[in-house]
Amino acid sequence: MNLCVFIIFQLLLLRLETTTSNQVGGGDDNVVMKKCSDKERRALLDFKARLQDPDETLSTWRSEEEEDCCKWRGVTCNNQTGRVIKLSIISGGLEGEVSNSLLNLSYLTHLDLFSNSFHGIIPTFIGSMTRLRHLHLGSNHLNGTIPRFICSMTKLRYLNLGNNDLKGTIPRCIGSLTELRHLDLSANSFYGIIPPEFGNLTNLQYLYLGVVGRCRVENLHWLSSLSHLQQLGMDGISLAKQNHWVDVISSLQSLSWLSLDGCELSQVMYPYSSSFLNSSSSSIEVLYLGNNSLTSSMYRWLFPLTTNKLQILDLSSNMLDGIPKYLGNLCSLESLSFANNSAVVNFPDFLNNLSSGCTSLTLQGLYVGHNRFIGTLSNETLTLKNLANLDMNSCNLGPHFPRWIQTLKNLSYLDIANNGISDTIPLGFWDMWPSKLTYLNLSSNNISGKAPDLSSNFGNNSIIDLSSNRFYGPITNVSSTLTSLHLSRNKFSGGISFLCQIDQGFLVVLDLSHNFLSGQLPDCLWDFKELKILNLEHNNLSGMLPTSVGSLIKLEVLYLYKNNLSGELPLSLKNFKRLSFLNLEANKFSGNVPVWIGENLSRLYVLNLRSNSFFGTIPLQLCQLANLQILDLSLNNLHGPIPSCLDNLTNMVQEGSLATHNVHSYSVKLFFPKDGVYVLLVDEYLDHAMMEWKGYERELTSTLRLLKSIDLSSNHLTGQIPSEVTNLYGLHTLNLSNNGLLGEIPEKIGQLKQLETLDLSSNNLSGEMPLSMSSMHFLNHLDVSYNNLSGRIPSSTQLQSIDPSRYIGNPRLCGRPLTKKCHGDDESEVPHVIGEREDGGEDTDEVWGWFFIGGGTGFVTGFWIAYGALLLNRRGRHAFFHFYDRCKDFVYVKVMVFFAKLRRVEEHR
């Protein structure tokens, strides 16, 4: 489980909430005295009609004439006039383009469509909405460039275009929007310079330019003009040539939040001036300096920026070998991140410096995972007694369990995963923090012992990860308020009726895979309405799917691979409208492949029904799955033809990876009353699957979203291979083997230029192999064996390098790499075969090798026999050389006579 942790302190949240409240108006706006106009109601309905709304966010927007749009979700009207002044639909799952019908909301001052799936360019009509003060289009899929008309919207006070796919340069004219208080262009793909005209935005309080693309800063001095700036993010923008940047930052007396992650700060020659150290004071409360390759020499210029106002400090992903003692005297410091530093760090010294002053009393979060710590830690060494959050993932704490953790009585967050711990859990550990723990990660160790009691230590919305250990026995007690439960890759056994204890409706992720669990799925899943990930693969579960499984309406991933589940798929599964990954492989499911899979599960990109007992024909409705990238119906009892509509699978027709990702994320916002701190936990779950690939079964994870595959093998399919298959230009794997297909291989199959694996073996295909196959340059696994193919194998590097066994069973097939020659081939031609031939004959190179060995041996033997005879026999020696002299004279005379005649002939000419 990958986890990102963002700490947002209460003071910061209150400030942001106050700012937002001022921007959208006071609470009295919710009391509407007059209905909205018909014109505006129709405009909103038209806006809705052009969108996909899978989450039914706009379900309250109804077309009945008596409906008052001022009461619709996300709509705010003026109390006296009834005019729509605010449209705010945040994280609504809306998909489509922003409709120009919004132009009819002529009194709109606030438009917030944050975190949806709007695409296309930023609509031109927005430039005509002259009353807009607040425009938030962040976290969508908008593309193109920032249009120039944005610069004419001079009344804007809030502009957020962050986290989109915008490109081009950042317009300099944005510097003319002098009323702006908030500007966010982060997480896009811009290039060029950050306009120094931003220095004209003297009212600006929040400026976010992090990860804007390939942008650079020519001169940082324009920042000094932004005297009201409170928050500044410039992550990923190189400041390598910005000498005295620390002076500029310290001149911003209102600045409380600064993020300079990945800004190449280690390359700055002179980060501060000579007068800076003695004259500077800082108001910074939150400071992020990660990913800058900083060494411990940076602590000299860091000192003036770290006053007693500092609450959060992030020094992660650098090259630091420790911390200075002055960090132990920051009396407001509540969170320190020192994770993933590459230098060796003495952990006891690190803690001693951190505990040297008042920091030990205020520190609540210590994040030091992925470090090369050395030294032994005892219970006496650790004096950070108020710690609430401790992350020591991958710090080599093993092999014994770190018992000093039990001295931390106030923990609510603990991560000691991947530490090489080969031990049992100490007595009393599971009772240390009654109802306090919200996050516990002991995964990827070698911890053994019976299944623990997971019911007492955990509070609301808690996350437990015990995966990849050696826990065993039945699971009995779990917390009823879990959000995420990861128990995979252990030795747990028994039934899973304990799921009925999780009845508070918070559960989002449940992973019990790779255990020895048995029995039926309990019919108590009615409360799991927030569940997104359900992984029960590699167990011994049996029986039919319960009726209550249909209540999992937010499910995105369902893994039931390799169990003994049986029966037909219940109709209630059609409620899984958010499902993108369905893996039912290696079970005993039966019945027809349901038509509702194609009609209702439109988000599927993986459908795997392999190795079950499904029968009937392949439903045409599967062709409606436009997002499908992997279709596996192999090893079933399907019959009939292959649907000719397969080229409606849009994602397979188009080349390249079109799936946005195969990572499923969710967030949980937790509040710790004692510490006054909010923690936002963002958990990620990566799709994976065992796939038949190039003749072998292998597990695919991060590369899974790149694969496009169809496997219909080992069924009873008949008829011809539809020519429409050749339109699936993005396909990488096509397996139709072990069926009863007949006819010819489609002539245009060579159009599948991305194809790497093609298996048509064990069918009744006839005719010649299409010449177009010679253009399939990525093809490296081909099997057409055991058909009735005939004629010459087309010539190409790929086809001639295939093992000849992949062509056998076609007695009328000829040409390389087969030894059988085609009609008209040169009989004297020796086929070029690499390695040992299939008929057991010797390789050509081996024959020549033995020839030269024999020839050389014969020459040496003959030479010494002749030479020895002449050396030992005097009479024979005289006779030999006398004969040699006569032959030499005879040859000489004949040659001279020949050349004399030749000269006379030339003279006559």
Coordinates of C-alpha atoms in Angstrom, one line a residue, residues 41-268:
R41 CA -33.6 27.2 -15.0
R42 CA -33.5 26.2 -18.7
A43 CA -29.9 27.2 -18.9
L44 CA -29.0 24.9 -16.0
L45 CA -31.0 22.0 -17.4
D46 CA -29.2 22.5 -20.8
F47 CA -25.9 22.5 -18.9
K48 CA -26.9 19.1 -17.3
A49 CA -28.2 17.6 -20.5
R50 CA -24.8 17.8 -22.2
L51 CA -23.0 16.0 -19.4
Q52 CA -22.5 12.5 -18.2
D53 CA -23.4 12.2 -14.5
P54 CA -22.6 8.7 -13.3
D55 CA -22.7 9.7 -9.7
E56 CA -26.1 11.4 -10.1
T57 CA -24.7 14.5 -8.6
L58 CA -27.3 16.6 -10.4
S59 CA -30.3 14.3 -9.5
T60 CA -32.1 17.2 -7.8
W61 CA -32.1 19.2 -11.1
R62 CA -35.5 18.2 -12.5
S63 CA -37.3 19.6 -15.5
E64 CA -40.8 20.0 -13.9
E65 CA -41.9 23.6 -14.3
E66 CA -42.7 24.1 -10.7
E67 CA -39.1 23.2 -9.8
D68 CA -37.2 26.1 -8.2
C69 CA -33.6 25.9 -9.4
C70 CA -32.4 27.9 -6.4
K71 CA -33.0 24.8 -4.3
W72 CA -30.9 22.6 -6.6
R73 CA -27.6 21.2 -5.4
G74 CA -24.7 23.5 -6.1
V75 CA -26.9 26.5 -7.0
T76 CA -27.1 29.7 -4.9
C77 CA -29.4 32.6 -5.7
N78 CA -29.7 36.2 -4.6
N79 CA -32.2 36.5 -1.7
Q80 CA -34.1 39.4 -3.1
T81 CA -33.9 38.9 -6.9
G82 CA -33.8 35.1 -7.2
R83 CA -31.0 35.5 -9.8
V84 CA -28.4 32.6 -9.8
I85 CA -25.2 34.1 -8.5
K86 CA -23.2 31.0 -7.7
L87 CA -22.7 27.6 -9.3
S88 CA -20.5 25.3 -7.3
I89 CA -20.2 21.6 -8.2
I90 CA -17.1 20.2 -6.5
S91 CA -16.0 16.5 -7.0
G92 CA -19.2 15.6 -8.7
G93 CA -17.9 13.1 -11.2
L94 CA -19.3 15.2 -14.1
E95 CA -17.9 14.3 -17.5
G96 CA -18.1 16.4 -20.8
E97 CA -17.5 19.9 -21.9
V98 CA -18.6 23.1 -20.2
S99 CA -21.7 24.2 -22.0
N100 CA -22.2 27.8 -23.3
S101 CA -25.7 27.7 -21.8
L102 CA -24.0 29.1 -18.7
L103 CA -23.8 32.4 -20.5
N104 CA -27.5 32.8 -19.8
L105 CA -26.6 33.0 -16.1
S106 CA -25.9 36.7 -16.6
Y107 CA -25.6 37.5 -12.9
L108 CA -23.2 34.7 -12.0
T109 CA -20.2 35.9 -9.9
H110 CA -18.9 32.5 -8.7
L111 CA -18.3 29.5 -10.9
D112 CA -16.6 26.5 -9.2
L113 CA -16.3 23.2 -11.1
F114 CA -13.3 21.9 -9.2
S115 CA -12.4 18.2 -9.4
N116 CA -14.6 16.8 -12.2
S117 CA -13.9 15.4 -15.6
F118 CA -14.6 18.4 -17.9
H119 CA -12.5 18.2 -21.0
G120 CA -11.8 20.4 -24.1
I121 CA -10.4 23.9 -24.1
I122 CA -11.4 26.6 -21.7
P123 CA -14.6 27.9 -23.2
T124 CA -14.5 31.2 -25.0
F125 CA -17.9 32.3 -23.7
I126 CA -16.4 32.5 -20.2
G127 CA -14.7 35.7 -21.3
S128 CA -18.2 37.3 -21.7
M129 CA -19.2 36.5 -18.1
T130 CA -18.2 40.0 -17.0
R131 CA -19.6 39.7 -13.4
L132 CA -17.4 36.7 -12.5
R133 CA -15.2 37.3 -9.4
H134 CA -14.4 33.6 -8.7
L135 CA -13.4 31.1 -11.4
H136 CA -12.3 27.6 -10.3
L137 CA -11.8 25.1 -13.1
G138 CA -9.0 23.2 -11.4
S139 CA -8.5 19.4 -11.3
N140 CA -10.3 18.6 -14.6
H141 CA -8.9 17.5 -18.0
L142 CA -9.0 20.9 -19.8
N143 CA -6.4 21.2 -22.6
G144 CA -5.1 23.8 -25.0
T145 CA -3.6 27.1 -23.9
I146 CA -4.7 29.8 -21.5
P147 CA -6.9 32.0 -23.7
R148 CA -6.1 35.7 -23.9
F149 CA -9.7 36.7 -22.9
I150 CA -8.8 35.7 -19.3
C151 CA -6.8 38.9 -19.2
S152 CA -9.9 40.9 -19.9
M153 CA -11.7 39.6 -16.8
T154 CA -10.4 42.4 -14.7
K155 CA -12.9 41.8 -11.8
L156 CA -11.5 38.4 -11.0
R157 CA -10.3 38.0 -7.5
Y158 CA -9.9 34.2 -7.6
L159 CA -8.5 32.2 -10.6
N160 CA -7.7 28.5 -10.4
L161 CA -6.7 26.6 -13.5
G162 CA -4.4 24.1 -11.7
N163 CA -4.1 20.4 -12.3
N164 CA -5.2 20.3 -15.9
D165 CA -3.5 19.5 -19.3
L166 CA -2.9 23.1 -20.3
K167 CA 0.1 23.9 -22.5
G168 CA 1.9 26.8 -24.1
T169 CA 3.4 29.8 -22.3
I170 CA 1.8 31.6 -19.4
P171 CA 0.4 34.9 -20.7
R172 CA 2.2 37.9 -19.4
C173 CA -1.1 39.8 -19.4
I174 CA -2.3 37.9 -16.4
G175 CA -0.2 40.5 -14.6
S176 CA -2.9 43.0 -15.4
L177 CA -5.5 41.3 -13.2
T178 CA -4.6 43.5 -10.3
E179 CA -7.7 42.5 -8.3
L180 CA -6.5 38.9 -8.0
R181 CA -6.1 37.5 -4.4
H182 CA -5.7 33.9 -5.4
L183 CA -3.9 32.5 -8.5
D184 CA -3.3 28.8 -9.1
L185 CA -1.7 27.5 -12.4
S186 CA 0.1 24.5 -10.8
A187 CA 0.3 21.0 -12.3
N188 CA 0.1 21.8 -16.0
S189 CA 2.5 21.6 -18.9
F190 CA 3.6 25.1 -19.6
Y191 CA 7.0 26.2 -20.9
G192 CA 8.9 29.5 -21.0
I193 CA 9.5 32.0 -18.2
I194 CA 7.3 32.8 -15.3
P195 CA 6.1 36.3 -16.2
P196 CA 7.8 39.0 -14.1
E197 CA 4.6 41.0 -14.7
F198 CA 3.2 38.9 -11.8
G199 CA 4.9 41.5 -9.6
N200 CA 2.0 43.8 -10.5
L201 CA -0.4 41.6 -8.6
T202 CA 0.1 43.5 -5.4
N203 CA -3.1 42.3 -3.8
L204 CA -2.2 38.7 -4.3
Q205 CA -2.3 36.5 -1.2
Y206 CA -2.0 33.0 -2.6
L207 CA 0.2 32.1 -5.5
Y208 CA 0.7 28.4 -6.6
L209 CA 3.0 27.8 -9.5
G210 CA 4.2 24.3 -8.5
V211 CA 4.9 21.7 -11.2
V212 CA 3.8 24.0 -14.0
G213 CA 6.0 22.2 -16.6
R214 CA 9.3 23.4 -18.2
C215 CA 9.2 26.9 -16.8
R216 CA 12.0 28.9 -15.5
V217 CA 12.5 32.1 -13.5
E218 CA 14.8 34.8 -15.0
N219 CA 14.8 37.0 -11.9
L220 CA 13.1 36.4 -8.6
H221 CA 13.0 40.0 -7.5
W222 CA 9.4 40.6 -8.7
L223 CA 8.3 38.5 -5.7
S224 CA 9.4 41.4 -3.4
S225 CA 6.4 43.5 -4.7
L226 CA 3.9 41.0 -3.4
S227 CA 3.8 42.3 0.2
H228 CA 0.4 40.7 1.0
L229 CA 1.5 37.2 -0.1
Q230 CA 0.7 34.6 2.5
Q231 CA 1.3 31.3 0.6
L232 CA 3.7 30.6 -2.2
G233 CA 4.3 27.3 -4.1
M234 CA 7.0 27.0 -6.7
D235 CA 7.7 23.3 -6.7
G236 CA 9.7 22.0 -9.6
I237 CA 10.9 25.5 -10.9
S238 CA 14.6 25.7 -11.0
L239 CA 16.1 28.4 -8.8
A240 CA 19.7 27.2 -9.4
K241 CA 20.7 30.7 -10.8
Q242 CA 18.8 32.7 -8.2
N243 CA 21.4 34.1 -5.9
H244 CA 20.2 35.7 -2.7
W245 CA 16.8 34.0 -3.1
V246 CA 16.6 33.6 0.7
D247 CA 16.8 37.5 1.0
V248 CA 13.8 37.8 -1.3
I249 CA 11.7 35.2 0.6
S250 CA 12.5 36.8 3.9
S251 CA 11.3 40.2 2.6
L252 CA 7.8 38.8 2.4
Q253 CA 6.7 39.6 5.9
S254 CA 3.2 38.1 5.5
L255 CA 4.4 34.8 4.1
S256 CA 3.4 31.9 6.3
W257 CA 3.4 28.9 3.8
L258 CA 6.3 28.2 1.4
S259 CA 6.9 25.2 -0.8
L260 CA 10.1 24.9 -2.8
D261 CA 10.2 21.2 -3.4
G262 CA 12.5 20.1 -6.3
C263 CA 13.9 23.6 -7.1
E264 CA 17.6 22.7 -7.3
L265 CA 18.5 24.8 -4.3
S266 CA 21.7 22.9 -3.8
Q267 CA 23.1 24.4 -7.0
V268 CA 22.7 28.1 -5.9

